[in-house]
C-alpha positions as a printed Julia matrix, in Angstrom:
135×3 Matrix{Float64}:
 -24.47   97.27   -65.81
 -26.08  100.22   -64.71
 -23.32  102.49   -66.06
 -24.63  100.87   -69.84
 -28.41  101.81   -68.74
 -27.57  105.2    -68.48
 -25.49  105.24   -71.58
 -28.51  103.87   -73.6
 -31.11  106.38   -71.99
 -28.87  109.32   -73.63
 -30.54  110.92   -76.55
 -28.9   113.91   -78.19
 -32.03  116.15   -78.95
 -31.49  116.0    -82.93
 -31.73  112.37   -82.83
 -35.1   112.26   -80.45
 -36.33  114.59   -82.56
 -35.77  112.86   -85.66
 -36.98  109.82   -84.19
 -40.51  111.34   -83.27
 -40.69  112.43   -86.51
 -40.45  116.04   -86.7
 -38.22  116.49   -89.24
 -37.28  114.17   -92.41
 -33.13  114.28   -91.38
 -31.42  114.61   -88.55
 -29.66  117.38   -90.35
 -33.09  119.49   -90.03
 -33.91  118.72   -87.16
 -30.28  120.33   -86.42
 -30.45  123.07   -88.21
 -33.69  124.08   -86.73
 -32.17  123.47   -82.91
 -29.68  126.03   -84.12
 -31.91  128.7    -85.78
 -33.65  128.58   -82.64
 -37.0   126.7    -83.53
 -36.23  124.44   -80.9
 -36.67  125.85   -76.85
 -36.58  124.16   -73.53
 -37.57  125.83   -70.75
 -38.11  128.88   -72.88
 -33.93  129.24   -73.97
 -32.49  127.88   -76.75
 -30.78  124.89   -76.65
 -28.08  122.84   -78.67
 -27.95  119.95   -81.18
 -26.52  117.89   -78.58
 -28.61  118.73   -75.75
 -29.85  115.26   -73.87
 -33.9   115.46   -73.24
 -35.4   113.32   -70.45
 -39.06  112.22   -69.45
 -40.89  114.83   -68.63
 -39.36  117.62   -70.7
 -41.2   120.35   -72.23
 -39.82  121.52   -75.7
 -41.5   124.23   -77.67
 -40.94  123.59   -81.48
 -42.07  125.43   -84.44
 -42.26  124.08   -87.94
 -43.69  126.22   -90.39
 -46.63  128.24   -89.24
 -47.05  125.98   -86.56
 -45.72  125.89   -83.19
 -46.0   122.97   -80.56
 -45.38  122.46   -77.23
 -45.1   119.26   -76.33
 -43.96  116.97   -72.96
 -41.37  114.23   -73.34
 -42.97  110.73   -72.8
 -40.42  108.32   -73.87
 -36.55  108.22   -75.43
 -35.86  106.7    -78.83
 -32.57  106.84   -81.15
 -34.29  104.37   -83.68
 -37.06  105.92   -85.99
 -40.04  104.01   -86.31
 -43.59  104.01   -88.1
 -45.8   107.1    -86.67
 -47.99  105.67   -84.4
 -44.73  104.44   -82.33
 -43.19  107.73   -83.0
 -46.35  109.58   -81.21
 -46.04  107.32   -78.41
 -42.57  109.73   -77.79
 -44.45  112.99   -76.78
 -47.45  114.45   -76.12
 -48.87  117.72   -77.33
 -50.27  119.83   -74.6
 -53.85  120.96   -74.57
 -52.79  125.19   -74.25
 -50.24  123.92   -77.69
 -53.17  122.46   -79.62
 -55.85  124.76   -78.85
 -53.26  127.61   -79.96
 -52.61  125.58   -83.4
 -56.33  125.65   -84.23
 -57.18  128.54   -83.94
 -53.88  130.18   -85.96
 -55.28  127.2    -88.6
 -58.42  128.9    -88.51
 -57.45  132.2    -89.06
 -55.02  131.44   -91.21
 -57.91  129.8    -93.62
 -60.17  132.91   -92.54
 -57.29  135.55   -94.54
 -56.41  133.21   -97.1
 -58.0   135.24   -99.54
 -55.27  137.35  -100.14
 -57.23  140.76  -100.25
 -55.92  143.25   -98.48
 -57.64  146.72   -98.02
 -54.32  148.85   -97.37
 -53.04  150.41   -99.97
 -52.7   150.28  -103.67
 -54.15  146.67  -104.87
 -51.42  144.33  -106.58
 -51.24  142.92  -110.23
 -52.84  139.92  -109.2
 -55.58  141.65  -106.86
 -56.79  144.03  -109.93
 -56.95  140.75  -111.97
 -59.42  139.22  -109.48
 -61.38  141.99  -108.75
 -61.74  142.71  -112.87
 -62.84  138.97  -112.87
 -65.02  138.96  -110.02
 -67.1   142.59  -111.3
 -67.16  140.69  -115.42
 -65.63  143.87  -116.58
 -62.89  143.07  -118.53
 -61.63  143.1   -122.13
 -64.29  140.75  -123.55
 -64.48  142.99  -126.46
């Protein structure tokens, strides 16, 4: 009987990861694990790779990255608020995605003042000064 405990308390990380919902498939979430979006203990680790409680996982989706701290195991994916009850994100993790948010939105302009403008940054700078061909 124990024996089966342990058996159902093994997660391979794909499917935990799935399960919290950080990807859509199971097939991202391992094809992140392999490009290396996924760390434990700062090293890459493998699709098959078996978390437990108390585990801290760095993982970066998009822009974003998170470090968060194992809270619970799960092979069976569930509505969110179940699915955040897996992890939680560290206060250093969400700090760092604010502010990266921030300046993110700060440069979203898309002006740069290196070099020769582009197409698109002449076009917005003729539209911005009026001069244009309104002839």
């Amino acid at each position: 009987m124990a024996q089966k405990q342990e058996e159902e308390e093994k997660v391979r990380l794909d499917k935990w990861l799935w399960a919290a919902r950080f990807f859509k498939t199971r097939a991202l979430a391992k094809a992140a694990i392999e490009s290396g979006k996924v760390h434990h203990r700062g090293e890459r680790c493998k699709p098959g790779k078996e978390p437990r409680v108390g585990d801290e996982l760095q993982i970066r989706i998009g822009f974003d990255e998170k470090t968060v701290v194992v809270q619970a195991l799960s092979i069976v994916r569930r509505g969110a608020p179940e699915a955040q009850a897996l992890y939680t994100e560290t206060e250093t993790s969400i700090a760092k995605r604010e502010n990266a948010a921030a300046m993110r939105k700060a440069g979203a302009t898309g002006m740069t003042t290196d070099g020769k403008p582009s197409k698109k940054q002449r076009r917005d700078l003729f539209k911005f000064r009026g001069s244009g061909n309104d002839d």
